[in-house]
Amino acid sequence: MTRKEWADFLVPNIKYDREYYEKKYPKRDLSEGAMVVRVAPSPTGFVHFGTIFQGVMVQNLAKNSDGIFYIRIEDTDQKREIENGVEQIIEAFQFFGIDYDEGMISENEEKGNYGPYIQSKRREIYCAYVKDLIEKDLAYPSFTTPEELERLRHEQEIRKGRMGYYGHYAKDRNLSIEEAFEKIKNGEKYVIRFKSPGNFENKIAFQDLVKGKVMMPENDIDHIILKGDGLPTYHFAHVIDDHLMHTTHVVRGDEWLSSLPVHVQMFEALGFEVPKYAHPSPIMKEEDGKRRKISKRKDPEADIREFKKIGIPVEAMKQYLMTLVNSNYEEWYEKNPDKELDDFKVTFKKMNISGSLFDMEKIINLSKNFLAKITAEEFYNRLLLWSEEFDSEFHELLINHKKESISILNIERDEEKPRKDYSSYSNVYPAIWYMYDEKFNVPLENYEFDKIKEKSEISKILTVYLTKYYDEKDSQDEWFGKMKVMCDELGYASNMKDYKQNPDNYKGNIADISTVIRVALTSKKQTPNLFDILKILGAQKIEERFSKLI
Ligand code: GLU
């Protein structure tokens, strides 16, 4: 049997050969320096924080170089695949507003000329290249069973040797075509392995765009390239896909750095140009003083849906991710607060080599700043969308009290230094519920009266305020002026300085009086600006709320 016949026999019924695909996916017509980058998630669980981190990073690289950013779904591990895995990935990118030039846009549709963008639909393509390798004696069928491999692993462990299928351990490597053919005729199951031309004794240098120069031994392991189910392994699919899709920069998690010798060797064996590689470090968490990678299993925040639920605006989230991508982003943003995220230029040089620490406090801060900057109307619309999914009670209130809600959100917003009252969509309602009449039925013992607690005194203050000093039409200055006069009348200090000098001369001070009014209206001793609350509630509601206490 010739090698060609052997290859035909092992990989039958393949319509097209490698030449066909090489022509079908020609070099991209892009300008000098344009980067072709991708994110390649597997639909094996919820979308990981790291995937979006990578998305923010590479989208920026593509945009700023007039390049291409595409998404490739890596679903060759069908045992681990989850239902709706692909939709979840598409939705996540949509939710974060990370647009891609090419890739799946629904479970069955895609855009771009270099697809299919999902590996399970690329079987024929992989096979064409496997066939080519067999013909060139760079791949062979291997019959070693999982049990035998387990035994091999055990043996290597005992000998404290290097693990893997190489050298004399790669026992099927030297089977003749006839011997292998015989086994197949006898019904023995097989996979296809790459026949590594490498020598482990050789050290070679690789240039990683993030990690710099790394020295590693040449690969000599005969890795599986085509599994028993006819699908490729990651190693092979990576090489074929990134070649045919003309990826210029493979940006991926640094758990793959150690596989670089395998991948470079395969690129070369196939006669492909080797892309550039960048292995940024993952996002880390600190636990018991030790750093570890953020993990799907242990960290709820690894699941990006968590942030959606809490209601961190996407913009703040993306800003946060950018601070992790490039260490100089924050400084740039401080100087350019009105620019867009894409105006910042991501560089490999400024990527963190050792892994950035996940920092929820920072996310909250960015979120606070962002929510303080948008208009009340925009905030309202965002809350409407968020609450529709996560808080139906609040949603109803927002719909029934649109004008009022916007006024509440607008308290001290239109100012040079707006208040930063809200850190997420989910913490708006707990901060303002008392403004909605239908929610304001608080038992008296829960009112947070502070210094002034006596019922008779409270009643007196409220009565005097309502009958003599409250006027719906007052401006803030007029209102405050009257509060002072009232203080004098009731024996409280209207001036804090005077009070501090002679506290014994007074029953209390203007802050204590304000607290009484504030608590009477809201039950809380801490609220946004009292004057605004009075304005929004209006005379009738103020009277109703006071009368409960008078
Ligand atoms: N599917 C691989 C992963 O999720 C992608 C690695 C790569 O970007 O090449 O780890």
Coordinates of C-alpha atoms and ligand atoms in Angstrom, one line a residue:
M1 CA 0.0 0.0 0.0
T2 CA 1.4 3.4 -0.9
R3 CA 1.3 6.3 1.7
K4 CA -1.3 8.0 -0.4
E5 CA -3.5 4.9 -0.4
W6 CA -2.9 4.5 3.3
A7 CA -4.0 8.1 3.9
D8 CA -7.1 7.5 1.7
F9 CA -7.9 4.5 3.7
L10 CA -7.5 6.2 7.1
V11 CA -9.4 9.3 6.2
P12 CA -11.9 8.3 3.6
N13 CA -14.7 10.3 1.9
I14 CA -13.1 13.6 2.1
K15 CA -14.4 15.9 -0.6
Y16 CA -11.6 18.4 -0.7
D17 CA -7.9 18.4 -0.1
R18 CA -5.7 20.9 1.7
E19 CA -5.0 22.9 -1.5
Y20 CA -8.7 23.6 -1.8
Y21 CA -8.9 25.1 1.6
E22 CA -5.7 27.1 1.2
K23 CA -7.4 28.7 -1.9
K24 CA -10.8 29.1 -0.2
Y25 CA -9.3 31.1 2.6
P26 CA -6.9 33.5 1.0
K27 CA -4.7 35.9 2.9
R28 CA -6.8 38.8 4.2
D29 CA -6.6 42.0 2.4
L30 CA -5.6 44.3 5.2
S31 CA -3.3 47.2 5.6
E32 CA 0.2 46.8 7.1
G33 CA 0.2 46.3 10.8
A34 CA -3.5 45.3 11.0
M35 CA -4.0 42.7 13.7
V36 CA -6.3 39.7 13.2
V37 CA -7.2 38.5 16.7
R38 CA -9.8 36.3 18.3
V39 CA -11.4 35.0 21.4
A40 CA -12.0 31.2 21.3
P41 CA -14.3 30.2 24.1
S42 CA -15.6 26.7 24.7
P43 CA -19.3 26.3 25.4
T44 CA -18.7 24.3 28.5
G45 CA -20.3 26.4 31.2
F46 CA -21.2 30.0 32.1
V47 CA -19.2 32.7 30.4
H48 CA -16.1 33.3 32.4
F49 CA -15.0 36.8 33.5
G50 CA -11.7 36.0 31.8
T51 CA -13.4 35.6 28.4
I52 CA -14.8 39.1 28.6
F53 CA -11.5 40.3 29.8
Q54 CA -9.9 38.9 26.7
G55 CA -12.7 40.3 24.5
V56 CA -12.1 43.8 25.8
M57 CA -8.4 43.4 25.2
V58 CA -8.4 42.0 21.7
Q59 CA -11.3 44.1 20.4
N60 CA -9.3 47.2 21.2
L61 CA -6.2 45.7 19.5
A62 CA -8.2 45.1 16.3
K63 CA -10.0 48.4 16.3
N64 CA -6.8 50.4 16.8
S65 CA -5.0 48.6 14.0
D66 CA -7.8 48.5 11.5
G67 CA -7.7 44.8 11.9
I68 CA -10.3 42.0 12.5
F69 CA -11.6 40.6 15.7
Y70 CA -13.5 37.4 15.5
I71 CA -15.0 34.8 17.8
R72 CA -14.4 31.1 17.3
I73 CA -16.4 28.6 19.3
E74 CA -14.3 25.7 20.4
D75 CA -16.7 22.8 20.9
T76 CA -14.5 19.8 20.3
D77 CA -15.0 18.5 23.8
Q78 CA -18.5 17.5 23.3
K79 CA -18.8 15.6 26.6
R80 CA -18.3 18.8 28.6
E81 CA -20.6 20.9 26.4
I82 CA -23.7 22.5 28.0
E83 CA -27.0 23.3 26.5
N84 CA -27.3 26.8 25.2
G85 CA -23.6 27.2 25.6
V86 CA -23.2 29.0 22.3
E87 CA -26.1 31.3 22.9
Q88 CA -24.7 32.2 26.3
I89 CA -21.4 33.3 24.7
I90 CA -23.2 35.3 22.0
E91 CA -25.4 37.0 24.6
A92 CA -22.5 37.8 26.9
F93 CA -20.6 39.6 24.1
Q94 CA -23.8 41.4 23.1
F95 CA -24.5 42.4 26.7
F96 CA -21.1 43.8 27.1
G97 CA -21.3 45.6 23.8
I98 CA -18.2 43.9 22.5
D99 CA -18.8 43.8 18.7
Y100 CA -16.9 41.3 16.6
D101 CA -16.4 41.4 12.9
E102 CA -16.8 37.7 12.3
G103 CA -18.3 34.8 14.2
M104 CA -21.5 33.2 15.2
I105 CA -24.4 35.6 15.6
S106 CA -27.0 33.0 16.6
E107 CA -26.9 29.3 17.2
N108 CA -27.1 28.6 13.4
E109 CA -25.9 31.8 11.8
E110 CA -22.6 33.5 11.4
K111 CA -21.0 36.4 9.7
G112 CA -17.6 36.5 7.9
N113 CA -15.8 34.7 5.1
Y114 CA -13.5 32.5 7.1
G115 CA -16.0 30.3 8.7
P116 CA -17.4 28.0 9.9
Y117 CA -16.7 29.7 13.2
I118 CA -17.6 26.7 15.3
Q119 CA -15.2 23.8 15.3
S120 CA -17.7 21.0 15.2
K121 CA -18.6 22.2 11.7
R122 CA -15.0 22.1 10.5
R123 CA -14.5 18.3 10.7
E124 CA -13.9 18.0 6.9
I125 CA -11.3 20.7 7.1
Y126 CA -9.3 19.1 9.8
C127 CA -9.5 15.8 8.1
A128 CA -8.0 17.2 4.9
Y129 CA -4.9 18.3 6.8
V130 CA -4.7 15.1 8.8
K131 CA -4.6 13.3 5.5
D132 CA -1.9 15.5 4.2
L133 CA 0.2 14.8 7.3
I134 CA -0.3 11.0 7.0
E135 CA 0.8 11.1 3.4
K136 CA 3.9 13.0 4.5
D137 CA 4.5 10.4 7.3
L138 CA 4.0 13.1 9.9
A139 CA 1.0 11.4 11.5
Y140 CA 0.0 7.9 12.2
P141 CA -2.8 5.8 13.7
S142 CA -2.3 4.9 17.3
F143 CA -4.0 1.9 19.0
T144 CA -2.8 2.4 22.5
T145 CA -5.9 2.1 24.7
P146 CA -6.9 4.4 27.5
E147 CA -6.0 1.6 30.0
E148 CA -2.5 1.2 28.4
L149 CA -2.0 5.0 28.6
E150 CA -3.0 4.9 32.3
R151 CA -0.4 2.3 32.9
L152 CA 2.2 4.2 31.0
R153 CA 1.5 7.3 33.1
H154 CA 1.9 5.2 36.2
E155 CA 5.2 3.8 35.1
Q156 CA 6.5 7.3 34.2
E157 CA 5.4 8.5 37.6
I158 CA 7.3 5.8 39.4
R159 CA 10.4 6.4 37.4
K160 CA 9.9 10.1 38.0
G161 CA 10.3 10.6 34.3
R162 CA 8.8 12.9 31.8
M163 CA 5.1 12.2 31.1
G164 CA 3.7 11.5 27.7
Y165 CA 3.8 9.5 24.5
Y166 CA 7.3 10.0 23.2
G167 CA 10.4 8.1 22.3
H168 CA 10.2 4.4 23.0
Y169 CA 6.9 5.0 24.9
A170 CA 5.4 5.9 21.6
K171 CA 5.1 2.3 20.6
D172 CA 2.8 2.7 17.6
R173 CA 5.0 5.3 16.0
N174 CA 7.0 2.7 14.2
L175 CA 4.3 0.3 13.1
S176 CA 4.5 -0.5 9.4
I177 CA 1.5 0.4 7.3
E178 CA 0.8 -3.4 7.0
E179 CA 0.9 -3.9 10.8
A180 CA -1.4 -1.0 11.4
F181 CA -3.7 -2.1 8.6
E182 CA -3.9 -5.6 10.2
K183 CA -5.0 -4.1 13.5
I184 CA -7.7 -2.0 11.9
K185 CA -9.0 -5.0 10.1
N186 CA -9.2 -6.8 13.5
G187 CA -11.4 -4.0 14.7
E188 CA -8.9 -2.2 17.0
K189 CA -9.9 1.3 17.8
Y190 CA -7.5 4.1 17.0
V191 CA -6.7 7.8 17.1
I192 CA -4.4 9.8 14.9
R193 CA -1.2 11.1 16.4
F194 CA 1.2 13.7 15.2
K195 CA 4.7 12.2 14.5
S196 CA 6.8 14.8 16.3
P197 CA 10.1 15.5 14.6
G198 CA 11.5 17.1 17.7
N199 CA 14.3 16.3 20.1
F200 CA 13.7 17.1 23.8
E201 CA 17.4 17.8 24.3
N202 CA 17.2 20.9 22.1
K203 CA 16.4 24.1 23.8
I204 CA 14.6 26.7 21.7
A205 CA 13.7 30.3 22.4
F206 CA 10.2 31.7 21.8
Q207 CA 9.3 35.3 21.8
D208 CA 6.1 36.0 23.7
L209 CA 4.7 39.5 23.3
V210 CA 3.7 39.6 27.0
K211 CA 6.1 37.3 28.7
G212 CA 9.1 38.2 26.6
K213 CA 11.7 35.6 25.6
V214 CA 11.1 32.1 26.9
M215 CA 13.4 29.1 26.5
M216 CA 11.8 25.7 26.3
P217 CA 12.8 22.3 25.1
E218 CA 11.7 21.2 21.7
N219 CA 8.6 19.0 21.7
D220 CA 9.0 15.3 21.1
I221 CA 5.6 14.1 22.3
D222 CA 3.4 12.5 19.7
H223 CA 0.2 14.4 20.6
I224 CA -3.2 13.1 19.5
I225 CA -4.5 15.3 16.7
L226 CA -7.7 13.5 15.8
K227 CA -9.7 11.8 18.5
G228 CA -11.7 8.6 18.2
D229 CA -14.9 10.7 17.7
G230 CA -13.3 12.3 14.6
L231 CA -12.9 15.7 16.2
P232 CA -9.5 17.3 16.6
T233 CA -7.8 18.1 19.9
Y234 CA -7.2 21.7 20.9
H235 CA -3.5 21.6 19.7
F236 CA -4.4 20.6 16.1
A237 CA -7.6 22.7 15.8
H238 CA -5.7 25.8 17.1
V239 CA -3.0 25.4 14.4
I240 CA -5.4 24.7 11.5
D241 CA -8.0 27.4 12.5
D242 CA -5.6 30.1 13.3
H243 CA -3.8 29.4 10.1
L244 CA -6.9 29.4 7.9
M245 CA -8.5 32.3 9.6
H246 CA -5.2 34.2 9.3
T247 CA -4.9 35.1 12.9
T248 CA -1.8 37.4 13.2
H249 CA -1.7 37.5 17.0
V250 CA -2.8 34.5 19.1
V251 CA -3.8 36.1 22.4
R252 CA -4.8 33.5 25.0
G253 CA -4.6 32.5 28.6
D254 CA -1.1 31.7 29.8
E255 CA -2.0 28.2 30.7
W256 CA -1.2 27.6 27.1
L257 CA 2.3 29.0 27.2
S258 CA 3.8 25.6 28.0
S259 CA 2.2 24.1 24.8
L260 CA 4.0 26.6 22.6
P261 CA 6.7 24.2 21.5
V262 CA 4.0 21.8 20.3
H263 CA 2.1 24.4 18.4
V264 CA 5.1 26.0 16.8
Q265 CA 6.3 22.6 15.7
M266 CA 2.9 21.8 14.2
F267 CA 2.7 25.1 12.3
E268 CA 6.2 24.4 10.9
A269 CA 5.4 20.7 10.0
L270 CA 2.4 21.8 8.1
G271 CA 4.3 24.5 6.3
F272 CA 2.4 27.4 7.8
E273 CA 3.6 30.7 8.9
V274 CA 3.8 30.9 12.7
P275 CA 1.6 33.6 14.2
K276 CA 2.8 35.9 17.0
Y277 CA 1.8 34.8 20.5
A278 CA 0.8 36.8 23.5
H279 CA 0.0 35.0 26.8
P280 CA -1.4 37.6 29.3
S281 CA -1.7 36.4 32.8
P282 CA -5.1 35.5 34.2
I283 CA -7.0 37.5 36.8
M284 CA -6.1 36.4 40.3
K285 CA -7.7 36.3 43.7
E286 CA -6.0 36.4 47.0
E287 CA -7.0 33.8 49.5
D288 CA -5.3 33.2 52.8
G289 CA -2.4 35.3 51.7
K290 CA -1.9 33.3 48.5
R291 CA -2.6 34.2 45.0
R292 CA -4.6 31.9 42.7
K293 CA -6.3 32.2 39.4
I294 CA -10.0 33.3 39.6
S295 CA -11.9 30.1 39.3
K296 CA -15.3 29.1 37.9
R297 CA -15.8 26.7 40.8
K298 CA -14.9 28.8 43.8
D299 CA -15.7 32.4 42.8
P300 CA -19.2 33.5 42.1
E301 CA -17.8 36.6 40.5
A302 CA -16.1 34.5 37.8
D303 CA -19.6 34.2 36.3
I304 CA -20.3 37.4 34.4
R305 CA -24.0 37.0 35.0
E306 CA -23.3 37.9 38.6
F307 CA -22.5 41.5 37.6
K308 CA -25.6 41.7 35.5
K309 CA -27.6 40.7 38.5
I310 CA -26.0 43.1 40.8
G311 CA -26.5 45.7 38.2
I312 CA -23.0 47.0 37.6
P313 CA -23.2 49.1 34.4
V314 CA -21.4 47.5 31.5
E315 CA -19.4 50.7 30.9
A316 CA -18.0 50.5 34.4
M317 CA -17.3 46.9 34.0
K318 CA -15.4 47.4 30.8
Q319 CA -13.4 50.2 32.3
Y320 CA -12.5 48.0 35.1
L321 CA -11.4 45.3 32.7
M322 CA -9.3 47.8 30.9
T323 CA -7.5 48.7 34.1
L324 CA -6.5 45.0 34.3
V325 CA -5.6 44.8 30.6
N326 CA -3.1 47.7 30.7
S327 CA -1.5 49.2 33.7
N328 CA -1.4 52.7 32.2
Y329 CA -5.1 52.9 31.4
E330 CA -6.1 54.6 34.7
E331 CA -3.6 57.4 34.3
W332 CA -4.7 57.9 30.7
Y333 CA -8.4 58.0 31.8
E334 CA -7.7 60.6 34.5
K335 CA -6.3 62.8 31.8
N336 CA -9.0 62.0 29.3
P337 CA -12.2 61.6 31.2
D338 CA -14.4 62.4 28.2
K339 CA -12.8 59.9 25.8
E340 CA -14.2 56.5 24.9
L341 CA -12.6 53.2 25.9
D342 CA -11.6 52.6 22.3
D343 CA -9.6 55.8 22.2
F344 CA -7.2 54.2 24.6
K345 CA -4.6 52.1 22.7
V346 CA -4.0 48.7 24.3
T347 CA -0.4 47.5 24.0
F348 CA 1.2 44.2 24.9
K349 CA 4.1 46.0 26.6
K350 CA 1.8 47.3 29.4
M351 CA 0.2 44.0 30.1
N352 CA 0.7 42.5 33.5
I353 CA 3.1 39.6 33.6
S354 CA 2.3 38.2 37.0
G355 CA -1.5 38.5 36.9
S356 CA -3.7 41.3 38.3
L357 CA -5.7 41.0 41.4
F358 CA -9.5 41.0 41.2
D359 CA -10.8 44.0 43.1
M360 CA -14.5 44.3 43.7
E361 CA -14.0 47.6 45.5
K362 CA -12.6 49.1 42.4
I363 CA -15.5 47.9 40.4
I364 CA -17.9 49.5 42.8
N365 CA -16.0 52.7 42.7
L366 CA -16.0 52.9 38.9
S367 CA -19.6 52.0 38.9
K368 CA -20.4 54.8 41.4
N369 CA -18.6 57.3 39.3
F370 CA -20.3 56.2 36.2
L371 CA -23.7 56.3 37.7
A372 CA -23.1 59.8 39.1
K373 CA -22.2 61.1 35.6
I374 CA -25.2 60.0 33.6
T375 CA -28.4 62.0 33.5
A376 CA -31.4 61.1 35.7
E377 CA -33.4 60.2 32.6
E378 CA -30.8 57.8 31.4
F379 CA -30.4 56.3 34.9
Y380 CA -34.2 55.8 35.0
N381 CA -34.2 54.0 31.6
R382 CA -31.3 51.8 32.7
L383 CA -33.1 50.9 35.9
L384 CA -36.3 50.1 34.0
L385 CA -34.4 47.6 31.9
W386 CA -32.5 46.1 34.8
S387 CA -35.5 45.8 37.1
E388 CA -37.6 44.2 34.4
E389 CA -35.3 41.2 34.7
F390 CA -34.3 41.3 38.4
D391 CA -36.7 43.3 40.6
S392 CA -40.3 43.3 39.4
E393 CA -41.5 45.2 42.5
F394 CA -39.2 48.1 41.8
H395 CA -40.0 47.9 38.1
E396 CA -43.7 48.5 38.8
L397 CA -42.9 51.5 41.0
L398 CA -40.7 53.0 38.3
I399 CA -43.4 52.6 35.7
N400 CA -46.1 54.0 38.0
H401 CA -44.0 56.9 39.2
K402 CA -41.8 57.9 36.3
K403 CA -41.6 61.7 37.0
E404 CA -41.1 61.3 40.7
S405 CA -38.5 58.6 40.2
I406 CA -36.5 60.8 37.8
S407 CA -36.7 63.6 40.3
I408 CA -35.4 61.3 43.1
L409 CA -32.5 60.2 40.9
N410 CA -31.8 63.8 40.0
I411 CA -31.1 64.9 43.6
E412 CA -27.8 66.6 43.6
R413 CA -26.9 65.2 40.2
D414 CA -26.8 68.4 38.1
E415 CA -23.8 69.7 39.9
E416 CA -20.2 70.0 39.3
K417 CA -19.5 67.4 41.9
P418 CA -22.5 65.1 41.7
R419 CA -23.3 62.9 44.7
K420 CA -22.3 59.3 44.4
D421 CA -25.2 57.7 46.1
Y422 CA -25.5 54.5 44.0
S423 CA -23.0 51.9 43.3
S424 CA -25.2 49.6 41.2
Y425 CA -28.8 49.2 39.9
S426 CA -29.6 46.8 42.7
N427 CA -28.7 49.3 45.4
V428 CA -31.0 52.1 44.2
Y429 CA -34.2 50.8 45.6
P430 CA -32.8 50.1 49.1
A431 CA -31.7 53.7 49.1
I432 CA -34.9 55.4 48.0
W433 CA -37.9 53.1 48.7
Y434 CA -39.3 55.5 51.4
M435 CA -40.0 58.0 48.7
Y436 CA -42.8 55.8 47.3
D437 CA -46.0 56.1 49.4
E438 CA -47.1 52.6 48.9
K439 CA -43.8 51.3 50.4
F440 CA -43.8 53.8 53.3
N441 CA -45.6 52.0 56.1
V442 CA -42.8 51.8 58.7
P443 CA -43.7 50.8 62.3
L444 CA -42.8 53.7 64.6
E445 CA -40.2 51.7 66.5
N446 CA -38.1 51.5 63.3
Y447 CA -37.8 55.3 62.8
E448 CA -34.2 56.2 63.2
F449 CA -34.7 59.2 65.5
D450 CA -31.3 60.1 66.9
K451 CA -30.5 62.8 69.5
I452 CA -34.0 64.0 69.8
K453 CA -36.1 61.0 70.8
E454 CA -38.9 62.3 73.0
K455 CA -42.3 62.1 71.4
S456 CA -43.5 65.4 72.7
E457 CA -40.4 67.2 71.4
I458 CA -40.6 65.6 68.0
S459 CA -44.3 66.4 67.8
K460 CA -43.6 70.0 68.8
I461 CA -40.8 70.5 66.2
L462 CA -43.0 69.0 63.4
T463 CA -46.0 71.0 64.3
V464 CA -44.1 74.3 64.5
Y465 CA -42.3 73.6 61.3
L466 CA -45.5 72.7 59.4
T467 CA -47.7 75.5 60.7
K468 CA -45.2 78.4 60.7
Y469 CA -42.1 77.7 58.6
Y470 CA -42.9 75.3 55.8
D471 CA -43.8 76.9 52.4
E472 CA -43.8 74.7 49.3
K473 CA -42.6 77.6 47.2
D474 CA -39.4 78.4 49.1
S475 CA -36.1 78.2 47.4
Q476 CA -33.3 76.3 49.2
D477 CA -31.9 79.5 50.7
E478 CA -35.3 80.6 51.9
W479 CA -35.9 77.3 53.3
F480 CA -32.7 77.2 55.2
G481 CA -33.2 80.7 56.5
K482 CA -36.5 79.7 58.0
M483 CA -35.0 76.6 59.5
K484 CA -32.6 78.9 61.4
V485 CA -35.3 81.1 62.6
M486 CA -37.2 78.1 63.8
C487 CA -34.1 76.9 65.7
D488 CA -33.9 80.2 67.6
E489 CA -37.6 80.0 68.4
L490 CA -37.3 76.5 69.8
G491 CA -34.1 76.9 71.7
Y492 CA -31.7 75.2 69.3
A493 CA -28.5 76.6 68.0
S494 CA -28.9 77.8 64.4
N495 CA -25.1 78.3 64.2
M496 CA -22.9 75.3 64.8
K497 CA -20.0 77.5 65.9
D498 CA -22.1 79.0 68.7
Y499 CA -23.3 75.6 69.6
K500 CA -19.8 74.2 70.0
Q501 CA -18.7 77.1 72.1
N502 CA -21.6 76.9 74.5
P503 CA -23.5 73.7 74.1
D504 CA -25.2 74.1 77.4
N505 CA -27.0 77.2 76.3
Y506 CA -29.0 75.1 73.8
K507 CA -31.3 72.1 73.6
G508 CA -29.4 71.0 70.6
N509 CA -28.5 72.4 67.2
I510 CA -29.9 72.8 63.7
A511 CA -28.5 69.4 62.6
D512 CA -30.6 67.7 65.3
I513 CA -33.7 69.5 64.1
S514 CA -33.1 68.6 60.5
T515 CA -32.7 65.0 61.6
V516 CA -36.1 65.0 63.1
I517 CA -37.7 66.3 59.9
R518 CA -35.6 63.9 57.8
V519 CA -36.5 60.9 59.9
A520 CA -40.2 61.9 60.1
L521 CA -40.3 62.0 56.3
T522 CA -38.3 58.9 55.5
S523 CA -37.7 57.0 58.7
K524 CA -34.0 57.1 57.9
K525 CA -31.4 59.3 59.4
Q526 CA -29.3 59.2 56.3
T527 CA -30.8 60.3 53.0
P528 CA -29.9 62.5 50.1
N529 CA -30.4 66.3 50.5
L530 CA -33.4 67.0 52.8
F531 CA -34.5 70.1 50.8
D532 CA -34.9 68.0 47.7
I533 CA -36.8 65.4 49.5
L534 CA -39.2 68.0 50.8
K535 CA -39.7 69.3 47.3
I536 CA -40.3 65.9 45.7
L537 CA -42.7 64.8 48.4
G538 CA -44.7 68.0 48.4
A539 CA -47.1 69.6 50.9
Q540 CA -49.7 66.9 51.0
K541 CA -47.4 63.9 51.6
I542 CA -45.3 65.9 54.1
E543 CA -48.5 66.6 56.1
E544 CA -49.5 62.9 56.0
R545 CA -46.1 61.7 57.1
F546 CA -45.9 64.2 59.9
S547 CA -49.4 63.6 61.2
K548 CA -48.4 60.0 61.9
L549 CA -46.0 61.4 64.5
I550 CA -47.7 64.5 65.8
Ligands
GLU1 N1 -10.8 27.1 23.8 C1 -9.5 27.5 24.5 C2 -9.8 27.8 25.9 O1 -10.9 28.1 26.2 C3 -9.0 28.7 23.7 C4 -7.6 28.9 23.9 C5 -7.2 29.9 22.8 O2 -7.6 31.1 22.8 O3 -6.5 29.5 21.8 O4 -8.9 27.8 26.7

